[in-house]
mmCIF file of C-alpha atoms in Angstrom:
data_model
loop_
_atom_site.group_PDB
_atom_site.id
_atom_site.type_symbol
_atom_site.label_atom_id
_atom_site.label_comp_id
_atom_site.label_asym_id
_atom_site.label_seq_id
_atom_site.Cartn_x
_atom_site.Cartn_y
_atom_site.Cartn_z
ATOM 1 C CA UNK Z 545 0.000 0.000 0.000
ATOM 2 C CA UNK Z 546 1.317 3.456 -0.921
ATOM 3 C CA UNK Z 547 1.677 6.287 1.584
ATOM 4 C CA UNK Z 548 2.814 9.910 1.268
ATOM 5 C CA UNK Z 549 3.761 11.349 4.608
ATOM 6 C CA UNK Z 550 4.559 14.929 5.614
ATOM 7 C CA UNK Z 551 8.075 15.138 6.974
ATOM 8 C CA UNK Z 552 9.717 18.052 8.713
ATOM 9 C CA UNK Z 553 12.567 18.033 11.169
ATOM 10 C CA UNK Z 554 13.324 21.667 12.076
ATOM 11 C CA UNK Z 555 16.836 20.673 13.199
ATOM 12 C CA UNK Z 556 17.876 19.636 9.694
ATOM 13 C CA UNK Z 557 15.154 20.461 7.144
ATOM 14 C CA UNK Z 558 14.823 23.935 5.688
ATOM 15 C CA UNK Z 559 11.241 23.259 4.643
ATOM 16 C CA UNK Z 560 8.704 20.431 4.890
ATOM 17 C CA UNK Z 561 8.514 17.733 2.204
ATOM 18 C CA UNK Z 562 6.381 14.680 1.414
ATOM 19 C CA UNK Z 563 8.045 11.271 1.678
ATOM 20 C CA UNK Z 564 6.709 8.226 -0.169
ATOM 21 C CA UNK Z 565 6.522 4.775 1.391
ATOM 22 C CA UNK Z 566 5.451 1.533 -0.268
ATOM 23 C CA UNK Z 567 4.443 -0.980 2.345
ATOM 24 C CA UNK Z 568 3.571 -4.679 2.316
ATOM 25 C CA UNK Z 569 0.820 -5.053 4.870
ATOM 26 C CA UNK Z 570 -0.003 -8.114 6.957
ATOM 27 C CA UNK Z 571 -3.521 -9.437 7.350
ATOM 28 C CA UNK Z 572 -3.409 -8.177 10.928
ATOM 29 C CA UNK Z 573 -2.849 -4.579 9.784
ATOM 30 C CA UNK Z 574 -6.381 -3.178 9.895
ATOM 31 C CA UNK Z 575 -6.046 0.432 10.883
ATOM 32 C CA UNK Z 576 -3.933 3.308 9.628
ATOM 33 C CA UNK Z 577 -2.009 3.368 12.912
ATOM 34 C CA UNK Z 578 -0.928 -0.256 12.286
ATOM 35 C CA UNK Z 579 0.540 0.844 8.949
ATOM 36 C CA UNK Z 580 2.229 3.881 10.484
ATOM 37 C CA UNK Z 581 3.836 1.725 13.176
ATOM 38 C CA UNK Z 582 5.066 -0.594 10.439
ATOM 39 C CA UNK Z 583 6.559 2.406 8.602
ATOM 40 C CA UNK Z 584 8.133 3.564 11.845
ATOM 41 C CA UNK Z 585 9.746 0.134 12.209
ATOM 42 C CA UNK Z 586 11.383 0.720 8.800
ATOM 43 C CA UNK Z 587 12.135 4.418 9.296
ATOM 44 C CA UNK Z 588 12.482 5.255 12.969
ATOM 45 C CA UNK Z 589 12.964 8.963 12.214
ATOM 46 C CA UNK Z 590 9.214 9.326 11.626
ATOM 47 C CA UNK Z 591 7.591 11.105 14.577
ATOM 48 C CA UNK Z 592 3.967 10.787 15.587
ATOM 49 C CA UNK Z 593 1.899 10.691 18.754
ATOM 50 C CA UNK Z 594 -0.108 7.619 19.762
ATOM 51 C CA UNK Z 595 -1.187 5.943 22.928
ATOM 52 C CA UNK Z 596 -4.354 3.912 23.458
ATOM 53 C CA UNK Z 597 -4.674 2.756 19.828
ATOM 54 C CA UNK Z 598 -8.452 2.450 20.194
ATOM 55 C CA UNK Z 599 -9.897 5.936 19.717
ATOM 56 C CA UNK Z 600 -10.048 6.931 23.356
ATOM 57 C CA UNK Z 601 -6.969 9.052 24.051
ATOM 58 C CA UNK Z 602 -7.082 11.244 20.937
ATOM 59 C CA UNK Z 603 -3.289 11.335 20.596
ATOM 60 C CA UNK Z 604 -2.979 10.189 16.986
ATOM 61 C CA UNK Z 605 -5.155 12.848 15.371
ATOM 62 C CA UNK Z 606 -3.822 13.764 11.937
ATOM 63 C CA UNK Z 607 -4.937 14.892 8.512
ATOM 64 C CA UNK Z 608 -5.675 11.770 6.460
ATOM 65 C CA UNK Z 609 -6.303 12.242 2.739
ATOM 66 C CA UNK Z 610 -7.368 15.823 3.441
ATOM 67 C CA UNK Z 611 -9.670 15.103 6.375
ATOM 68 C CA UNK Z 612 -8.816 15.139 10.061
ATOM 69 C CA UNK Z 613 -9.237 11.869 11.926
ATOM 70 C CA UNK Z 614 -7.695 9.408 14.337
ATOM 71 C CA UNK Z 615 -5.226 6.998 12.718
ATOM 72 C CA UNK Z 616 -6.115 4.210 15.151
ATOM 73 C CA UNK Z 617 -9.774 4.012 14.134
ATOM 74 C CA UNK Z 618 -9.339 4.755 10.416
ATOM 75 C CA UNK Z 619 -9.749 1.529 8.488
ATOM 76 C CA UNK Z 620 -7.078 1.048 5.800
ATOM 77 C CA UNK Z 621 -9.630 -0.394 3.378
ATOM 78 C CA UNK Z 622 -11.503 2.926 3.395
ATOM 79 C CA UNK Z 623 -8.494 4.920 2.178
ATOM 80 C CA UNK Z 624 -7.605 5.714 -1.418
ATOM 81 C CA UNK Z 625 -3.944 5.425 -2.421
ATOM 82 C CA UNK Z 626 -1.524 6.994 -2.035
ATOM 83 C CA UNK Z 627 -2.683 7.721 1.486
ATOM 84 C CA UNK Z 628 -1.572 11.281 2.113
ATOM 85 C CA UNK Z 629 -0.899 11.987 5.759
ATOM 86 C CA UNK Z 630 -0.206 15.427 7.153
ATOM 87 C CA UNK Z 631 -0.158 16.946 10.639
ATOM 88 C CA UNK Z 632 -3.315 18.637 11.939
ATOM 89 C CA UNK Z 633 -3.685 21.902 10.002
ATOM 90 C CA UNK Z 634 -3.436 25.309 11.638
ATOM 91 C CA UNK Z 635 -1.134 24.362 14.514
ATOM 92 C CA UNK Z 636 2.654 24.807 14.566
ATOM 93 C CA UNK Z 637 4.510 21.634 13.574
ATOM 94 C CA UNK Z 638 7.058 20.427 16.112
ATOM 95 C CA UNK Z 639 8.243 17.550 13.941
ATOM 96 C CA UNK Z 640 6.639 15.394 11.216
ATOM 97 C CA UNK Z 641 3.080 14.603 12.407
ATOM 98 C CA UNK Z 642 3.561 16.071 15.884
ATOM 99 C CA UNK Z 643 1.975 19.500 16.390
ATOM 100 C CA UNK Z 644 2.190 22.031 19.200
ATOM 101 C CA UNK Z 645 -1.254 21.963 20.825
ATOM 102 C CA UNK Z 646 -0.563 24.739 23.377
ATOM 103 C CA UNK Z 647 -2.965 27.198 21.716
ATOM 104 C CA UNK Z 648 -5.686 24.567 21.529
ATOM 105 C CA UNK Z 649 -5.402 23.748 25.230
ATOM 106 C CA UNK Z 650 -5.106 27.422 26.151
ATOM 107 C CA UNK Z 651 -8.511 28.018 24.584
ATOM 108 C CA UNK Z 652 -9.890 24.898 26.257
ATOM 109 C CA UNK Z 653 -8.706 26.081 29.679
ATOM 110 C CA UNK Z 654 -10.137 29.563 29.038
ATOM 111 C CA UNK Z 655 -13.711 28.223 29.310
ATOM 112 C CA UNK Z 656 -13.028 26.864 32.813
ATOM 113 C CA UNK Z 657 -13.819 23.241 31.983
ATOM 114 C CA UNK Z 658 -14.839 22.164 35.464
ATOM 115 C CA UNK Z 659 -17.935 22.412 37.650
ATOM 116 C CA UNK Z 660 -17.969 25.536 39.793
ATOM 117 C CA UNK Z 661 -20.171 25.282 42.842
ATOM 118 C CA UNK Z 662 -19.833 27.538 45.883
ATOM 119 C CA UNK Z 663 -22.154 25.519 48.103
ATOM 120 C CA UNK Z 664 -20.524 23.563 50.953
ATOM 121 C CA UNK Z 665 -19.002 20.293 49.791
ATOM 122 C CA UNK Z 666 -21.371 17.416 50.448
ATOM 123 C CA UNK Z 667 -20.385 14.118 51.979
ATOM 124 C CA UNK Z 668 -21.868 12.400 48.955
ATOM 125 C CA UNK Z 669 -21.987 13.246 45.243
ATOM 126 C CA UNK Z 670 -24.070 16.171 43.989
ATOM 127 C CA UNK Z 671 -26.950 14.155 42.596
ATOM 128 C CA UNK Z 672 -28.774 14.909 39.337
ATOM 129 C CA UNK Z 673 -32.058 13.658 37.937
ATOM 130 C CA UNK Z 674 -31.726 11.257 34.994
ATOM 131 C CA UNK Z 675 -33.123 14.042 32.798
ATOM 132 C CA UNK Z 676 -30.497 16.544 33.947
ATOM 133 C CA UNK Z 677 -27.784 13.962 33.456
ATOM 134 C CA UNK Z 678 -29.058 13.210 29.939
ATOM 135 C CA UNK Z 679 -28.431 16.840 28.953
ATOM 136 C CA UNK Z 680 -24.713 16.109 29.129
ATOM 137 C CA UNK Z 681 -24.889 13.300 26.558
ATOM 138 C CA UNK Z 682 -23.088 14.280 23.379
ATOM 139 C CA UNK Z 683 -21.010 16.799 25.324
ATOM 140 C CA UNK Z 684 -18.890 14.981 27.893
ATOM 141 C CA UNK Z 685 -17.552 12.391 25.429
ATOM 142 C CA UNK Z 686 -15.048 14.780 23.811
ATOM 143 C CA UNK Z 687 -11.505 13.345 23.932
ATOM 144 C CA UNK Z 688 -9.768 16.646 23.001
ATOM 145 C CA UNK Z 689 -8.086 15.204 19.925
ATOM 146 C CA UNK Z 690 -8.378 18.650 18.236
ATOM 147 C CA UNK Z 691 -9.696 17.210 14.958
ATOM 148 C CA UNK Z 692 -12.612 19.665 15.095
ATOM 149 C CA UNK Z 693 -10.816 22.880 16.032
ATOM 150 C CA UNK Z 694 -8.040 22.281 13.497
ATOM 151 C CA UNK Z 695 -10.558 21.748 10.694
ATOM 152 C CA UNK Z 696 -12.281 25.051 11.492
ATOM 153 C CA UNK Z 697 -11.204 28.012 9.309
ATOM 154 C CA UNK Z 698 -12.238 30.461 12.045
ATOM 155 C CA UNK Z 699 -9.785 28.724 14.391
ATOM 156 C CA UNK Z 700 -7.076 28.844 11.712
ATOM 157 C CA UNK Z 701 -7.458 32.603 11.290
ATOM 158 C CA UNK Z 702 -7.972 33.560 14.943
ATOM 159 C CA UNK Z 703 -6.593 30.775 17.170
ATOM 160 C CA UNK Z 704 -5.731 33.278 19.883
ATOM 161 C CA UNK Z 705 -9.208 34.841 19.984
ATOM 162 C CA UNK Z 706 -11.754 32.221 18.849
ATOM 163 C CA UNK Z 707 -12.290 29.457 21.417
ATOM 164 C CA UNK Z 708 -12.865 26.863 18.697
ATOM 165 C CA UNK Z 709 -15.400 24.035 18.512
ATOM 166 C CA UNK Z 710 -13.752 21.774 21.099
ATOM 167 C CA UNK Z 711 -13.536 24.562 23.683
ATOM 168 C CA UNK Z 712 -17.087 25.696 22.987
ATOM 169 C CA UNK Z 713 -18.414 22.150 23.257
ATOM 170 C CA UNK Z 714 -16.717 21.983 26.667
ATOM 171 C CA UNK Z 715 -18.145 25.394 27.562
ATOM 172 C CA UNK Z 716 -21.674 24.198 26.832
ATOM 173 C CA UNK Z 717 -21.043 20.937 28.690
ATOM 174 C CA UNK Z 718 -20.669 23.013 31.890
ATOM 175 C CA UNK Z 719 -23.408 25.503 30.988
ATOM 176 C CA UNK Z 720 -25.766 22.542 30.629
ATOM 177 C CA UNK Z 721 -24.669 21.021 33.925
ATOM 178 C CA UNK Z 722 -27.266 21.645 36.655
ATOM 179 C CA UNK Z 723 -24.584 21.323 39.341
ATOM 180 C CA UNK Z 724 -22.665 24.306 37.975
ATOM 181 C CA UNK Z 725 -23.437 27.768 39.402
ATOM 182 C CA UNK Z 726 -21.249 29.851 37.132
ATOM 183 C CA UNK Z 727 -23.613 30.368 34.184
ATOM 184 C CA UNK Z 728 -23.495 34.174 34.181
ATOM 185 C CA UNK Z 729 -19.703 34.396 34.180
ATOM 186 C CA UNK Z 730 -19.433 31.627 31.605
ATOM 187 C CA UNK Z 731 -21.759 33.506 29.236
ATOM 188 C CA UNK Z 732 -19.985 36.823 29.911
ATOM 189 C CA UNK Z 733 -16.742 35.096 28.941
ATOM 190 C CA UNK Z 734 -18.128 34.133 25.514
ATOM 191 C CA UNK Z 735 -20.043 37.253 24.588
ATOM 192 C CA UNK Z 736 -17.455 39.227 22.632
ATOM 193 C CA UNK Z 737 -17.356 39.183 18.788
ATOM 194 C CA UNK Z 738 -14.439 36.746 18.630
ATOM 195 C CA UNK Z 739 -14.662 34.086 21.326
ATOM 196 C CA UNK Z 740 -17.975 32.565 20.208
ATOM 197 C CA UNK Z 741 -19.334 34.513 17.274
ATOM 198 C CA UNK Z 742 -16.520 33.616 14.861
ATOM 199 C CA UNK Z 743 -18.409 30.339 14.394
ATOM 200 C CA UNK Z 744 -20.314 30.594 11.114
ATOM 201 C CA UNK Z 745 -21.850 27.109 11.400
ATOM 202 C CA UNK Z 746 -19.998 25.585 8.441
ATOM 203 C CA UNK Z 747 -19.954 22.321 10.428
ATOM 204 C CA UNK Z 748 -16.471 21.102 9.496
ATOM 205 C CA UNK Z 749 -16.203 20.168 13.171
ATOM 206 C CA UNK Z 750 -19.234 17.887 12.960
ATOM 207 C CA UNK Z 751 -17.904 16.325 9.758
ATOM 208 C CA UNK Z 752 -14.587 15.281 11.290
ATOM 209 C CA UNK Z 753 -15.382 14.484 14.941
ATOM 210 C CA UNK Z 754 -14.219 10.874 15.467
ATOM 211 C CA UNK Z 755 -16.636 10.517 18.385
ATOM 212 C CA UNK Z 756 -19.637 11.647 16.331
ATOM 213 C CA UNK Z 757 -20.239 14.748 18.469
ATOM 214 C CA UNK Z 758 -21.891 17.945 17.287
ATOM 215 C CA UNK Z 759 -20.063 21.102 18.443
ATOM 216 C CA UNK Z 760 -22.133 23.272 16.076
ATOM 217 C CA UNK Z 761 -25.311 22.269 17.915
ATOM 218 C CA UNK Z 762 -23.690 23.065 21.272
ATOM 219 C CA UNK Z 763 -22.541 26.447 19.941
ATOM 220 C CA UNK Z 764 -26.111 27.135 18.762
ATOM 221 C CA UNK Z 765 -27.380 26.368 22.259
ATOM 222 C CA UNK Z 766 -24.877 28.797 23.794
ATOM 223 C CA UNK Z 767 -26.141 31.480 21.389
ATOM 224 C CA UNK Z 768 -29.720 30.640 22.418
ATOM 225 C CA UNK Z 769 -28.748 31.065 26.072
ATOM 226 C CA UNK Z 770 -27.173 34.442 25.319
ATOM 227 C CA UNK Z 771 -30.306 35.623 23.481
ATOM 228 C CA UNK Z 772 -32.630 34.385 26.244
ATOM 229 C CA UNK Z 773 -30.507 36.139 28.829
ATOM 230 C CA UNK Z 774 -30.574 39.406 26.874
ATOM 231 C CA UNK Z 775 -34.325 39.602 26.201
ATOM 232 C CA UNK Y 149 -6.356 57.391 13.855
ATOM 233 C CA UNK Y 150 -6.470 53.849 15.232
ATOM 234 C CA UNK Y 151 -7.089 55.163 18.753
ATOM 235 C CA UNK Y 152 -9.877 57.403 17.457
ATOM 236 C CA UNK Y 153 -11.567 54.471 15.701
ATOM 237 C CA UNK Y 154 -11.111 52.301 18.806
ATOM 238 C CA UNK Y 155 -12.633 55.096 20.895
ATOM 239 C CA UNK Y 156 -15.656 55.323 18.567
ATOM 240 C CA UNK Y 157 -16.119 51.544 18.741
ATOM 241 C CA UNK Y 158 -15.959 51.714 22.543
ATOM 242 C CA UNK Y 159 -18.604 54.476 22.716
ATOM 243 C CA UNK Y 160 -20.943 52.542 20.406
ATOM 244 C CA UNK Y 161 -20.402 49.478 22.583
ATOM 245 C CA UNK Y 162 -21.325 51.358 25.748
ATOM 246 C CA UNK Y 163 -24.451 52.862 24.195
ATOM 247 C CA UNK Y 164 -25.690 49.553 22.872
ATOM 248 C CA UNK Y 165 -28.298 47.620 24.863
ATOM 249 C CA UNK Y 166 -26.911 44.263 23.685
ATOM 250 C CA UNK Y 167 -23.259 43.213 23.687
ATOM 251 C CA UNK Y 168 -21.619 43.832 20.322
ATOM 252 C CA UNK Y 169 -21.124 40.208 19.227
ATOM 253 C CA UNK Y 170 -24.629 39.163 20.216
ATOM 254 C CA UNK Y 171 -26.228 42.317 18.768
ATOM 255 C CA UNK Y 172 -24.716 41.745 15.341
ATOM 256 C CA UNK Y 173 -25.618 38.054 15.359
ATOM 257 C CA UNK Y 174 -29.229 38.666 16.413
ATOM 258 C CA UNK Y 175 -29.508 41.605 14.008
ATOM 259 C CA UNK Y 176 -28.384 39.486 11.073
ATOM 260 C CA UNK Y 177 -31.036 36.875 11.822
ATOM 261 C CA UNK Y 178 -33.843 39.386 12.370
ATOM 262 C CA UNK Y 179 -33.031 41.166 9.116
ATOM 263 C CA UNK Y 180 -33.002 37.799 7.315
ATOM 264 C CA UNK Y 181 -36.533 37.060 8.547
ATOM 265 C CA UNK Y 182 -37.688 40.539 7.578
ATOM 266 C CA UNK Y 183 -36.200 40.166 4.083
ATOM 267 C CA UNK Y 184 -37.950 36.823 3.543
ATOM 268 C CA UNK Y 185 -41.312 38.393 4.496
ATOM 269 C CA UNK Y 186 -40.651 41.314 2.157
ATOM 270 C CA UNK Y 187 -39.694 39.022 -0.734
ATOM 271 C CA UNK Y 188 -42.962 37.107 -0.299
ATOM 272 C CA UNK Y 189 -44.854 40.444 -0.287
ATOM 273 C CA UNK Y 190 -43.169 41.710 -3.442
ATOM 274 C CA UNK Y 191 -43.652 38.372 -5.254
ATOM 275 C CA UNK Y 192 -47.375 38.433 -4.459
ATOM 276 C CA UNK Y 193 -47.604 42.077 -5.570
ATOM 277 C CA UNK Y 194 -45.815 41.301 -8.838
ATOM 278 C CA UNK Y 195 -48.072 38.344 -9.590
ATOM 279 C CA UNK Y 196 -51.191 40.418 -8.884
ATOM 280 C CA UNK Y 197 -49.878 43.268 -11.058
ATOM 281 C CA UNK Y 198 -49.466 41.130 -14.223
ATOM 282 C CA UNK Y 199 -48.830 42.012 -16.993
ATOM 283 C CA UNK Y 200 -45.923 43.709 -15.303
ATOM 284 C CA UNK Y 201 -44.974 46.778 -17.327
ATOM 285 C CA UNK Y 202 -43.302 49.942 -16.035
ATOM 286 C CA UNK Y 203 -46.645 51.598 -15.175
ATOM 287 C CA UNK Y 204 -47.618 48.623 -13.009
ATOM 288 C CA UNK Y 205 -44.138 48.559 -11.497
ATOM 289 C CA UNK Y 206 -44.529 52.221 -10.480
ATOM 290 C CA UNK Y 207 -48.018 51.485 -9.165
ATOM 291 C CA UNK Y 208 -46.638 48.796 -6.815
ATOM 292 C CA UNK Y 209 -44.456 51.373 -5.097
ATOM 293 C CA UNK Y 210 -47.017 54.209 -5.008
ATOM 294 C CA UNK Y 211 -48.509 53.595 -1.535
ATOM 295 C CA UNK Y 212 -46.478 55.170 1.274
ATOM 296 C CA UNK Y 213 -46.584 51.934 3.289
ATOM 297 C CA UNK Y 214 -44.932 50.124 0.341
ATOM 298 C CA UNK Y 215 -42.240 52.780 0.096
ATOM 299 C CA UNK Y 216 -41.561 52.458 3.834
ATOM 300 C CA UNK Y 217 -41.686 48.646 3.700
ATOM 301 C CA UNK Y 218 -39.249 48.630 0.779
ATOM 302 C CA UNK Y 219 -36.965 51.083 2.538
ATOM 303 C CA UNK Y 220 -37.011 48.842 5.608
ATOM 304 C CA UNK Y 221 -36.096 45.915 3.348
ATOM 305 C CA UNK Y 222 -33.220 47.848 1.804
ATOM 306 C CA UNK Y 223 -31.914 48.930 5.211
ATOM 307 C CA UNK Y 224 -32.185 45.324 6.434
ATOM 308 C CA UNK Y 225 -30.275 44.164 3.370
ATOM 309 C CA UNK Y 226 -27.502 46.690 4.013
ATOM 310 C CA UNK Y 227 -27.301 45.826 7.707
ATOM 311 C CA UNK Y 228 -27.239 42.106 6.859
ATOM 312 C CA UNK Y 229 -24.496 42.724 4.307
ATOM 313 C CA UNK Y 230 -22.595 44.872 6.800
ATOM 314 C CA UNK Y 231 -22.488 42.076 9.386
ATOM 315 C CA UNK Y 232 -21.458 39.547 6.722
ATOM 316 C CA UNK Y 233 -18.663 41.707 5.295
ATOM 317 C CA UNK Y 234 -17.525 42.714 8.784
ATOM 318 C CA UNK Y 235 -17.304 38.991 9.642
ATOM 319 C CA UNK Y 236 -15.126 38.387 6.591
ATOM 320 C CA UNK Y 237 -12.831 41.245 7.569
ATOM 321 C CA UNK Y 238 -12.647 39.991 11.158
ATOM 322 C CA UNK Y 239 -11.729 36.528 9.912
ATOM 323 C CA UNK Y 240 -9.217 37.415 7.225
ATOM 324 C CA UNK Y 241 -7.795 40.862 7.963
ATOM 325 C CA UNK Y 242 -5.614 40.596 11.044
ATOM 326 C CA UNK Y 243 -4.076 44.061 10.889
ATOM 327 C CA UNK Y 244 -6.389 46.246 13.018
ATOM 328 C CA UNK Y 245 -5.892 49.638 11.279
ATOM 329 C CA UNK Y 246 -6.426 48.004 7.861
ATOM 330 C CA UNK Y 247 -9.516 46.164 9.108
ATOM 331 C CA UNK Y 248 -11.037 49.287 10.640
ATOM 332 C CA UNK Y 249 -10.241 51.227 7.468
ATOM 333 C CA UNK Y 250 -11.948 48.607 5.285
ATOM 334 C CA UNK Y 251 -14.932 48.509 7.619
ATOM 335 C CA UNK Y 252 -15.222 52.295 7.490
ATOM 336 C CA UNK Y 253 -15.111 52.138 3.671
ATOM 337 C CA UNK Y 254 -17.871 49.513 3.494
ATOM 338 C CA UNK Y 255 -19.980 51.377 6.057
ATOM 339 C CA UNK Y 256 -19.654 54.560 3.978
ATOM 340 C CA UNK Y 257 -20.688 52.758 0.775
ATOM 341 C CA UNK Y 258 -23.693 51.197 2.522
ATOM 342 C CA UNK Y 259 -24.677 54.586 3.924
ATOM 343 C CA UNK Y 260 -24.602 56.069 0.402
ATOM 344 C CA UNK Y 261 -26.685 53.103 -0.830
ATOM 345 C CA UNK Y 262 -29.233 53.777 1.929
ATOM 346 C CA UNK Y 263 -29.612 57.437 0.926
ATOM 347 C CA UNK Y 264 -29.746 56.419 -2.734
ATOM 348 C CA UNK Y 265 -32.486 53.858 -2.007
ATOM 349 C CA UNK Y 266 -34.557 56.517 -0.242
ATOM 350 C CA UNK Y 267 -34.056 58.855 -3.182
ATOM 351 C CA UNK Y 268 -35.141 56.201 -5.731
ATOM 352 C CA UNK Y 269 -38.220 55.152 -3.750
ATOM 353 C CA UNK Y 270 -39.510 58.672 -3.226
ATOM 354 C CA UNK Y 271 -38.921 59.604 -6.872
ATOM 355 C CA UNK Y 272 -41.707 57.207 -7.956
#
């Protein structure tokens, strides 16, 4: 199977280039990550992140034939050849397929992704009704792989100002949480023209999310909350 | 110049009942709804006025309410366009003085269009 992989080592390369690999796969090689590990066995200079190899950790997010995804859950039979693999777009490349995700996590942290509750700590959990708990479905499952934010043009152009789909999904996850008491400050934090309103609902994030989540819908609900608060 | 433009933006922000980002977003949606209603109105009027020659066309815009309704449509269109173009500038033009300059240019053009629309409608 043929692969074209983005290579860039800032210590010795002046500019990035694409390197071709022709690989004989075993029957046990099912996913793209299997093939990449086989390439790495041949060429150990290839750098990439990976960990759980089953779509849970989000480490091996990359751009696969033009679309962001996780290598470990991308079936090789679904890919046209040569399989062109690049790092996630819009983030600085550290080396080969490894990107600097500092900006992504900075935006994630900016939405305070944790429950804020000033009431005295209980001796047991803060209980929710099944209905209240169900509101978090489709929100809490995000694995922060950054496939969504790095496929969003608004995040490419304004990564320092626009929170991005992953951060906004997390923001709504805590806005929707009945145990959280910080709704007003959370909405204040998103009200300026850049942090939330750079989203133009083009839904690239929905298209690429490997967990099947819908950040655009969550962003729409935040906008609804802002409108309801204002009127 | 940049400080002056920033100052103006700050004053507008303070005078506005809704925060800037939300105001523009809500405004764009409200104007879209208004434009759809107007387009239905004008389509119905045009069908009822068949055969549609210039005399009939003038007749459609004779009533004052139609002039005002059309002016409201035009102003909605310009506001809608303003938010859209401003969004494009905010996305693609990172240099603040250049962005504010381009926004001022578009705002001026849309203001001229608004006056021109009024002039056309009341010349019928």
